[in-house]
Structures are given as C-alpha cells and as structure tokens.
C-alpha cells in the first residue's frame, strides 16, 4: 500500500508530563520515518498547569526539530475535582528538566486555543484525523460544546484513560485523565462511536526500565535527545518508586505511549467492543469508567477497550524506534 496515502493524520492532545514526553518522542520517530503526519499539538492542563504544558509541548517539538508544528493552548477548566500531578512529573511537568530544553519559539499569550485548532482541522479533513488524547479531555469536550458534532468528524479518538477492572490511580476507582474532568469525558464518550480506550488495566504493566533507556542511549550517547531521555527516565523512576507505582520495580509507567502501540503496532494489544460510560456524580466514584459486562444483547457500543497488552513486544518496538530517533 502507498504509505503517503495511508499514513495517519494526527493531532496530539497532551499535558506533558513525563510519560507524555515519551509518547511524544515515539511519535516524532514515526513522523520522521514518514509513517505519520502530525498536524498540530493541542496542549491542555492536567499533569501541570496550561502554560507549562504548552511550553513543554513547544520544547519537545523543538528538541526534535519540529518547531513549525502549531501548539494550541489548553482550554481552562474552571472547576477542578483533583490536583495536578507535579508530585509524579516534577514541578515543571518534565522531571524538572524543562530548563535543559530549547526555549519555545511560540508564545503562550499569542497561541490559539486548542479547541479552535481541533475544530479547524477536523472541519478541513472530515473523517481523516486521528486524535491521540493523552490528557484530561477538556479540549475535546470544549470543541464539541462549541461546534456540536465536530468529534464525529474524527476518524478515531485514541484515549489513554480510565480504569475498568483495576484500582484507580487518583481515587480508589478513578484514573487521572478521566477523574480530572468526568464531565469532559462524558461529553466525549457521548459524542463519538470511534473511540479507542487504553485504560490503566493495560498501562499498569508498562514499566519502562533503566536498561531500556541505556540501550537507546548507546546508539548516540552525546545527542541532546539521549541526554533528555536518560535524565527524564531517572527522574520519573524516582517519583514512581516513591509513590509505589511499579510494585518496587525500578522504572516508571509509560501510560501514554500505549496509544502509539495501538496505532502502529496493533498486534501488541487485544480489545473488546463496549459502550463506555463515566460516573460524573457520586461521593466515592466520580471519574470511574464503566461498561456493562453482563451477557445480554447490547446496541450502541462507542469504543474499543484494551484488555491485554504484550508488553515485551511493545517495548521492543518502542526501544527500536527511539534508537532511530536519537541516531541522527
Ligand atoms: C495518565 O495521567 C497522567 O498523569 C499521565 O500523563 C497519563 O496520561 C495516567 O493515569
Ligand atoms: Ca498525560
């Protein structure tokens, strides 16, 4: 098949974020190989505030010589259910390494809002765009609210979020990206049937280990990207261990990277089709994602939900692709 015709057009919606940064780097490696086209990055508040996630997204693009890609500033959610996640990702969102990266060329104050960029691109390329959503769904919900029906114009919306048959990571039942704004998640779940959901059920086994960073670094120890990968992996490993995210195994969870595995290495994942919903009210369970597992006829499924991941194969692809990124 002609790659130029089939390569996905992507909008990356993200809140970098240590694991967002690793997903970012994986995507950059695939864009450099001309396996994907990155149309825009829509940043959003989540792991840290909106200005920091915007700045981090710009810096990550610049580090990889993609500074011409437009970055949107996140729509601000006025009512916050839960706090940012600086205790995991560092006060700057990037393991306190943001100052080691190139200064952003785009300005937060002059940037367009992320929902406007989503609306513009989805209108320009109906049915063609894959949205990779690595963060609270605030931007996507805002786009749908401003332009009803717009999310149906996406080819696919790939979401890292939710927890179905496992404990949550910010409350006993809920996962961070969904719990940050259950209302936004509800809008997205109710307005697209082309969702792919990668929940904690699969990402909890994705521990990126120091020896993987080491293997990548050996290809080109001097490169700026290598230095960043090593330092970020080290910083994330420390916070992850102290928050007991990896059962004491040295490393950290690259939750967001699994979205790229779905798109480019789908043989690493298994899915079931379901109607996914989210709890928006309730004392103990806001942000809990649910689908009906009872065995009776159902209609109106909206999502493919990942059930299992082959982490060895996923990491084999991840490490090899990152090697090609740092090689040049
Ligand atoms: C998700 O929450 C964030 O902290 C991570 O970047 C990831 O997107 C995991 O629950
Ligand atoms: Ca994220």
GROMACS .gro file of C-alpha atoms and ligand atoms in nm:
model
  339
    1UNK     CA    1   0.000   0.000   0.000
    2UNK     CA    2   0.121   0.352  -0.072
    3UNK     CA    3   0.239   0.492   0.262
    4UNK     CA    4   0.179   0.851   0.155
    5UNK     CA    5  -0.190   0.769   0.107
    6UNK     CA    6  -0.236   0.567   0.424
    7UNK     CA    7  -0.023   0.740   0.684
    8UNK     CA    8  -0.243   0.879   0.961
    9UNK     CA    9  -0.301   1.250   1.007
   10UNK     CA   10  -0.261   1.308   1.378
   11UNK     CA   11  -0.350   1.571   1.634
   12UNK     CA   12  -0.175   1.508   1.964
   13UNK     CA   13  -0.372   1.628   2.268
   14UNK     CA   14  -0.137   1.621   2.564
   15UNK     CA   15  -0.034   1.755   2.905
   16UNK     CA   16   0.342   1.689   2.917
   17UNK     CA   17   0.403   1.517   3.153
   18UNK     CA   18   0.690   1.263   3.177
   19UNK     CA   19   0.507   0.976   3.010
   20UNK     CA   20   0.354   1.219   2.759
   21UNK     CA   21   0.710   1.315   2.667
   22UNK     CA   22   0.797   0.952   2.592
   23UNK     CA   23   0.484   0.915   2.379
   24UNK     CA   24   0.582   1.240   2.205
   25UNK     CA   25   0.930   1.106   2.129
   26UNK     CA   26   0.787   0.782   1.994
   27UNK     CA   27   0.551   0.974   1.768
   28UNK     CA   28   0.836   1.202   1.650
   29UNK     CA   29   1.036   0.895   1.549
   30UNK     CA   30   0.744   0.768   1.340
   31UNK     CA   31   0.681   1.108   1.182
   32UNK     CA   32   1.050   1.128   1.091
   33UNK     CA   33   1.015   0.792   0.917
   34UNK     CA   34   0.715   0.938   0.730
   35UNK     CA   35   0.479   0.684   0.885
   36UNK     CA   36   0.257   0.958   1.029
   37UNK     CA   37   0.177   1.322   0.974
   38UNK     CA   38   0.149   1.548   1.278
   39UNK     CA   39  -0.099   1.829   1.205
   40UNK     CA   40  -0.093   2.004   1.542
   41UNK     CA   41  -0.038   1.960   1.913
   42UNK     CA   42  -0.322   2.070   2.139
   43UNK     CA   43  -0.188   2.115   2.488
   44UNK     CA   44  -0.411   2.108   2.794
   45UNK     CA   45  -0.382   2.145   3.168
   46UNK     CA   46  -0.354   1.822   3.363
   47UNK     CA   47  -0.024   1.699   3.497
   48UNK     CA   48   0.070   2.067   3.541
   49UNK     CA   49  -0.096   2.396   3.452
   50UNK     CA   50  -0.187   2.501   3.098
   51UNK     CA   51   0.105   2.740   3.048
   52UNK     CA   52   0.359   2.475   3.149
   53UNK     CA   53   0.206   2.201   2.931
   54UNK     CA   54   0.204   2.444   2.636
   55UNK     CA   55   0.568   2.537   2.696
   56UNK     CA   56   0.672   2.175   2.741
   57UNK     CA   57   0.499   2.071   2.419
   58UNK     CA   58   0.680   2.350   2.230
   59UNK     CA   59   1.012   2.249   2.382
   60UNK     CA   60   0.968   1.882   2.295
   61UNK     CA   61   0.888   1.975   1.936
   62UNK     CA   62   1.191   2.200   1.917
   63UNK     CA   63   1.420   1.937   2.063
   64UNK     CA   64   1.320   1.719   1.766
   65UNK     CA   65   1.334   1.996   1.503
   66UNK     CA   66   0.958   2.019   1.463
   67UNK     CA   67   0.916   2.378   1.581
   68UNK     CA   68   0.695   2.461   1.281
   69UNK     CA   69   0.409   2.248   1.419
   70UNK     CA   70   0.142   2.465   1.580
   71UNK     CA   71   0.077   2.417   1.951
   72UNK     CA   72  -0.260   2.517   2.097
   73UNK     CA   73  -0.306   2.650   2.449
   74UNK     CA   74  -0.534   2.449   2.670
   75UNK     CA   75  -0.891   2.541   2.744
   76UNK     CA   76  -0.902   2.612   3.116
   77UNK     CA   77  -1.135   2.406   3.325
   78UNK     CA   78  -1.279   2.630   3.592
   79UNK     CA   79  -1.390   2.370   3.842
   80UNK     CA   80  -1.120   2.125   3.943
   81UNK     CA   81  -1.204   1.793   4.106
   82UNK     CA   82  -0.844   1.686   4.157
   83UNK     CA   83  -0.500   1.843   4.170
   84UNK     CA   84  -0.225   1.847   3.911
   85UNK     CA   85   0.028   1.561   3.926
   86UNK     CA   86   0.353   1.752   3.988
   87UNK     CA   87   0.441   1.502   4.261
   88UNK     CA   88   0.494   1.244   3.984
   89UNK     CA   89   0.603   1.460   3.689
   90UNK     CA   90   0.801   1.734   3.869
   91UNK     CA   91   0.700   2.095   3.926
   92UNK     CA   92   0.765   2.180   3.562
   93UNK     CA   93   0.593   1.863   3.435
   94UNK     CA   94   0.915   1.724   3.288
   95UNK     CA   95   1.105   1.596   3.589
   96UNK     CA   96   1.240   1.950   3.649
   97UNK     CA   97   1.439   1.919   3.325
   98UNK     CA   98   1.243   2.169   3.117
   99UNK     CA   99   1.517   2.430   3.161
  100UNK     CA  100   1.760   2.196   2.982
  101UNK     CA  101   1.546   2.204   2.666
  102UNK     CA  102   1.546   2.474   2.394
  103UNK     CA  103   1.334   2.784   2.463
  104UNK     CA  104   0.994   2.781   2.294
  105UNK     CA  105   0.956   2.986   1.978
  106UNK     CA  106   0.577   3.003   2.009
  107UNK     CA  107   0.424   3.226   2.273
  108UNK     CA  108   0.152   3.110   2.508
  109UNK     CA  109  -0.013   3.452   2.507
  110UNK     CA  110  -0.044   3.459   2.126
  111UNK     CA  111  -0.129   3.093   2.078
  112UNK     CA  112  -0.470   2.986   1.954
  113UNK     CA  113  -0.687   2.785   2.190
  114UNK     CA  114  -0.669   2.410   2.145
  115UNK     CA  115  -1.044   2.366   2.087
  116UNK     CA  116  -1.033   2.613   1.797
  117UNK     CA  117  -0.748   2.422   1.637
  118UNK     CA  118  -0.937   2.094   1.678
  119UNK     CA  119  -1.247   2.243   1.516
  120UNK     CA  120  -1.049   2.394   1.229
  121UNK     CA  121  -0.856   2.077   1.145
  122UNK     CA  122  -1.149   1.838   1.184
  123UNK     CA  123  -1.356   2.061   0.956
  124UNK     CA  124  -1.077   2.078   0.699
  125UNK     CA  125  -1.017   1.698   0.696
  126UNK     CA  126  -1.351   1.530   0.781
  127UNK     CA  127  -1.313   1.159   0.855
  128UNK     CA  128  -0.935   1.170   0.819
  129UNK     CA  129  -0.789   1.279   1.151
  130UNK     CA  130  -0.679   1.056   1.437
  131UNK     CA  131  -0.681   1.237   1.770
  132UNK     CA  132  -0.439   1.092   2.022
  133UNK     CA  133  -0.561   1.209   2.362
  134UNK     CA  134  -0.310   1.169   2.645
  135UNK     CA  135  -0.464   1.400   2.898
  136UNK     CA  136  -0.789   1.522   3.057
  137UNK     CA  137  -1.047   1.554   2.780
  138UNK     CA  138  -1.114   1.925   2.839
  139UNK     CA  139  -1.010   2.043   2.490
  140UNK     CA  140  -1.211   1.777   2.309
  141UNK     CA  141  -1.521   1.845   2.517
  142UNK     CA  142  -1.484   2.220   2.462
  143UNK     CA  143  -1.458   2.165   2.086
  144UNK     CA  144  -1.776   1.953   2.089
  145UNK     CA  145  -1.961   2.209   2.300
  146UNK     CA  146  -1.859   2.495   2.071
  147UNK     CA  147  -1.921   2.303   1.750
  148UNK     CA  148  -2.172   2.020   1.813
  149UNK     CA  149  -2.099   1.711   1.604
  150UNK     CA  150  -1.735   1.802   1.545
  151UNK     CA  151  -1.592   1.494   1.723
  152UNK     CA  152  -1.781   1.272   1.480
  153UNK     CA  153  -1.555   1.415   1.212
  154UNK     CA  154  -1.254   1.241   1.366
  155UNK     CA  155  -1.152   0.912   1.211
  156UNK     CA  156  -1.064   0.782   1.555
  157UNK     CA  157  -1.009   0.921   1.903
  158UNK     CA  158  -0.747   0.721   2.089
  159UNK     CA  159  -0.764   0.790   2.460
  160UNK     CA  160  -0.527   0.693   2.737
  161UNK     CA  161  -0.762   0.691   3.030
  162UNK     CA  162  -0.995   0.506   3.258
  163UNK     CA  163  -0.978   0.205   3.488
  164UNK     CA  164  -1.228  -0.079   3.448
  165UNK     CA  165  -1.122  -0.392   3.636
  166UNK     CA  166  -0.834  -0.244   3.833
  167UNK     CA  167  -0.795   0.019   4.103
  168UNK     CA  168  -0.773   0.384   4.003
  169UNK     CA  169  -0.458   0.591   4.043
  170UNK     CA  170  -0.602   0.913   4.186
  171UNK     CA  171  -0.902   0.777   4.375
  172UNK     CA  172  -0.980   0.416   4.466
  173UNK     CA  173  -1.178   0.382   4.143
  174UNK     CA  174  -1.071   0.653   3.900
  175UNK     CA  175  -0.781   0.722   3.667
  176UNK     CA  176  -0.623   1.068   3.647
  177UNK     CA  177  -0.718   1.179   3.293
  178UNK     CA  178  -1.084   1.092   3.342
  179UNK     CA  179  -1.110   1.197   3.707
  180UNK     CA  180  -0.966   1.540   3.624
  181UNK     CA  181  -1.287   1.616   3.439
  182UNK     CA  182  -1.552   1.343   3.435
  183UNK     CA  183  -1.787   1.593   3.270
  184UNK     CA  184  -1.548   1.637   2.977
  185UNK     CA  185  -1.508   1.262   2.945
  186UNK     CA  186  -1.886   1.221   2.942
  187UNK     CA  187  -1.920   1.468   2.655
  188UNK     CA  188  -1.656   1.281   2.454
  189UNK     CA  189  -1.800   0.935   2.530
  190UNK     CA  190  -2.148   1.052   2.429
  191UNK     CA  191  -2.043   1.215   2.104
  192UNK     CA  192  -1.824   0.966   1.925
  193UNK     CA  193  -1.850   0.597   1.840
  194UNK     CA  194  -1.495   0.587   1.713
  195UNK     CA  195  -1.319   0.574   2.048
  196UNK     CA  196  -1.026   0.354   2.138
  197UNK     CA  197  -0.963   0.345   2.512
  198UNK     CA  198  -0.634   0.235   2.666
  199UNK     CA  199  -0.702   0.216   3.040
  200UNK     CA  200  -0.488   0.151   3.346
  201UNK     CA  201  -0.586  -0.215   3.307
  202UNK     CA  202  -0.317  -0.240   3.038
  203UNK     CA  203  -0.084   0.051   3.114
  204UNK     CA  204  -0.005  -0.069   3.467
  205UNK     CA  205   0.220  -0.336   3.319
  206UNK     CA  206   0.420  -0.094   3.103
  207UNK     CA  207   0.724  -0.032   3.321
  208UNK     CA  208   0.998   0.144   3.127
  209UNK     CA  209   1.317   0.018   3.287
  210UNK     CA  210   1.656   0.195   3.316
  211UNK     CA  211   1.824  -0.065   3.094
  212UNK     CA  212   1.584   0.027   2.813
  213UNK     CA  213   1.693   0.392   2.839
  214UNK     CA  214   2.052   0.268   2.845
  215UNK     CA  215   2.005   0.067   2.523
  216UNK     CA  216   1.863   0.372   2.348
  217UNK     CA  217   2.146   0.593   2.473
  218UNK     CA  218   2.422   0.360   2.348
  219UNK     CA  219   2.330   0.443   1.988
  220UNK     CA  220   2.431   0.807   2.031
  221UNK     CA  221   2.535   0.897   2.387
  222UNK     CA  222   2.611   1.260   2.304
  223UNK     CA  223   2.279   1.356   2.147
  224UNK     CA  224   2.061   1.608   2.332
  225UNK     CA  225   1.763   1.376   2.296
  226UNK     CA  226   1.961   1.092   2.455
  227UNK     CA  227   2.060   1.309   2.748
  228UNK     CA  228   1.700   1.411   2.796
  229UNK     CA  229   1.572   1.052   2.779
  230UNK     CA  230   1.823   0.934   3.039
  231UNK     CA  231   1.759   1.220   3.279
  232UNK     CA  232   1.380   1.208   3.245
  233UNK     CA  233   1.372   0.831   3.291
  234UNK     CA  234   1.579   0.870   3.606
  235UNK     CA  235   1.359   1.146   3.749
  236UNK     CA  236   1.036   0.960   3.670
  237UNK     CA  237   1.174   0.638   3.816
  238UNK     CA  238   1.244   0.811   4.145
  239UNK     CA  239   0.898   0.961   4.185
  240UNK     CA  240   0.729   0.642   4.064
  241UNK     CA  241   0.915   0.428   4.316
  242UNK     CA  242   0.835   0.666   4.598
  243UNK     CA  243   0.465   0.654   4.503
  244UNK     CA  244   0.473   0.273   4.467
  245UNK     CA  245   0.353   0.278   4.109
  246UNK     CA  246   0.566  -0.016   3.986
  247UNK     CA  247   0.550  -0.279   4.262
  248UNK     CA  248   0.900  -0.176   4.365
  249UNK     CA  249   1.044  -0.249   4.020
  250UNK     CA  250   1.292   0.015   3.911
  251UNK     CA  251   1.133   0.209   3.627
  252UNK     CA  252   0.815   0.405   3.558
  253UNK     CA  253   0.485   0.359   3.378
  254UNK     CA  254   0.474   0.496   3.024
  255UNK     CA  255   0.094   0.503   3.020
  256UNK     CA  256   0.060   0.743   2.729
  257UNK     CA  257   0.296   0.556   2.497
  258UNK     CA  258   0.047   0.272   2.461
  259UNK     CA  259  -0.162   0.490   2.225
  260UNK     CA  260   0.120   0.476   1.971
  261UNK     CA  261   0.139   0.099   2.008
  262UNK     CA  262  -0.230   0.077   1.918
  263UNK     CA  263  -0.184   0.287   1.607
  264UNK     CA  264   0.143   0.143   1.476
  265UNK     CA  265   0.185  -0.198   1.641
  266UNK     CA  266  -0.175  -0.314   1.697
  267UNK     CA  267  -0.066  -0.678   1.728
  268UNK     CA  268   0.056  -0.591   2.079
  269UNK     CA  269  -0.300  -0.529   2.209
  270UNK     CA  270  -0.631  -0.709   2.246
  271UNK     CA  271  -0.964  -0.532   2.271
  272UNK     CA  272  -1.332  -0.574   2.337
  273UNK     CA  273  -1.609  -0.359   2.194
  274UNK     CA  274  -1.827  -0.186   2.453
  275UNK     CA  275  -2.042   0.110   2.543
  276UNK     CA  276  -1.817   0.304   2.779
  277UNK     CA  277  -1.967   0.545   3.028
  278UNK     CA  278  -1.831   0.751   3.314
  279UNK     CA  279  -1.958   0.828   3.661
  280UNK     CA  280  -1.995   1.206   3.694
  281UNK     CA  281  -2.174   1.225   4.026
  282UNK     CA  282  -2.134   1.025   4.341
  283UNK     CA  283  -1.941   1.051   4.662
  284UNK     CA  284  -1.675   0.787   4.606
  285UNK     CA  285  -1.666   0.714   4.237
  286UNK     CA  286  -1.660   1.028   4.017
  287UNK     CA  287  -1.442   0.954   3.714
  288UNK     CA  288  -1.496   0.579   3.732
  289UNK     CA  289  -1.525   0.431   3.382
  290UNK     CA  290  -1.774   0.153   3.332
  291UNK     CA  291  -1.906  -0.081   3.069
  292UNK     CA  292  -2.176  -0.342   3.102
  293UNK     CA  293  -2.010  -0.687   3.113
  294UNK     CA  294  -2.335  -0.877   3.153
  295UNK     CA  295  -2.414  -1.119   2.876
  296UNK     CA  296  -2.717  -0.977   2.705
  297UNK     CA  297  -2.775  -0.809   2.374
  298UNK     CA  298  -2.638  -0.458   2.351
  299UNK     CA  299  -2.654  -0.181   2.098
  300UNK     CA  300  -2.469   0.146   2.060
  301UNK     CA  301  -2.118   0.049   2.154
  302UNK     CA  302  -1.892   0.353   2.134
  303UNK     CA  303  -1.542   0.219   2.198
  304UNK     CA  304  -1.280  -0.047   2.163
  305UNK     CA  305  -1.138  -0.101   2.511
  306UNK     CA  306  -0.794  -0.257   2.551
  307UNK     CA  307  -0.796  -0.572   2.764
  308UNK     CA  308  -0.446  -0.709   2.729
  309UNK     CA  309  -0.107  -0.591   2.616
  310UNK     CA  310   0.205  -0.778   2.515
  311UNK     CA  311   0.449  -0.550   2.694
  312UNK     CA  312   0.764  -0.731   2.572
  313UNK     CA  313   0.670  -0.674   2.210
  314UNK     CA  314   0.551  -0.321   2.278
  315UNK     CA  315   0.881  -0.225   2.442
  316UNK     CA  316   1.082  -0.396   2.168
  317UNK     CA  317   0.917  -0.165   1.914
  318UNK     CA  318   0.940   0.139   2.142
  319UNK     CA  319   1.312   0.099   2.211
  320UNK     CA  320   1.400   0.034   1.846
  321UNK     CA  321   1.204   0.339   1.728
  322UNK     CA  322   1.362   0.562   1.991
  323UNK     CA  323   1.704   0.438   1.881
  324UNK     CA  324   1.634   0.562   1.530
  325UNK     CA  325   1.525   0.897   1.675
  326UNK     CA  326   1.850   0.955   1.865
  327UNK     CA  327   2.073   0.813   1.591
  328UNK     CA  328   2.059   1.131   1.377
  329LIG     C1  329  -0.231   0.946   3.296
  329LIG     O1  330  -0.229   1.051   3.392
  329LIG     C2  331  -0.117   1.134   3.373
  329LIG     O2  332  -0.056   1.164   3.493
  329LIG     C3  333  -0.027   1.061   3.277
  329LIG     O3  334   0.043   1.152   3.194
  329LIG     C4  335  -0.121   0.976   3.195
  329LIG     O4  336  -0.174   1.047   3.087
  329LIG     C5  337  -0.218   0.815   3.367
  329LIG     O5  338  -0.322   0.799   3.460
  330LIG    CA1  339  -0.069   1.253   3.005
   0.00000   0.00000   0.00000
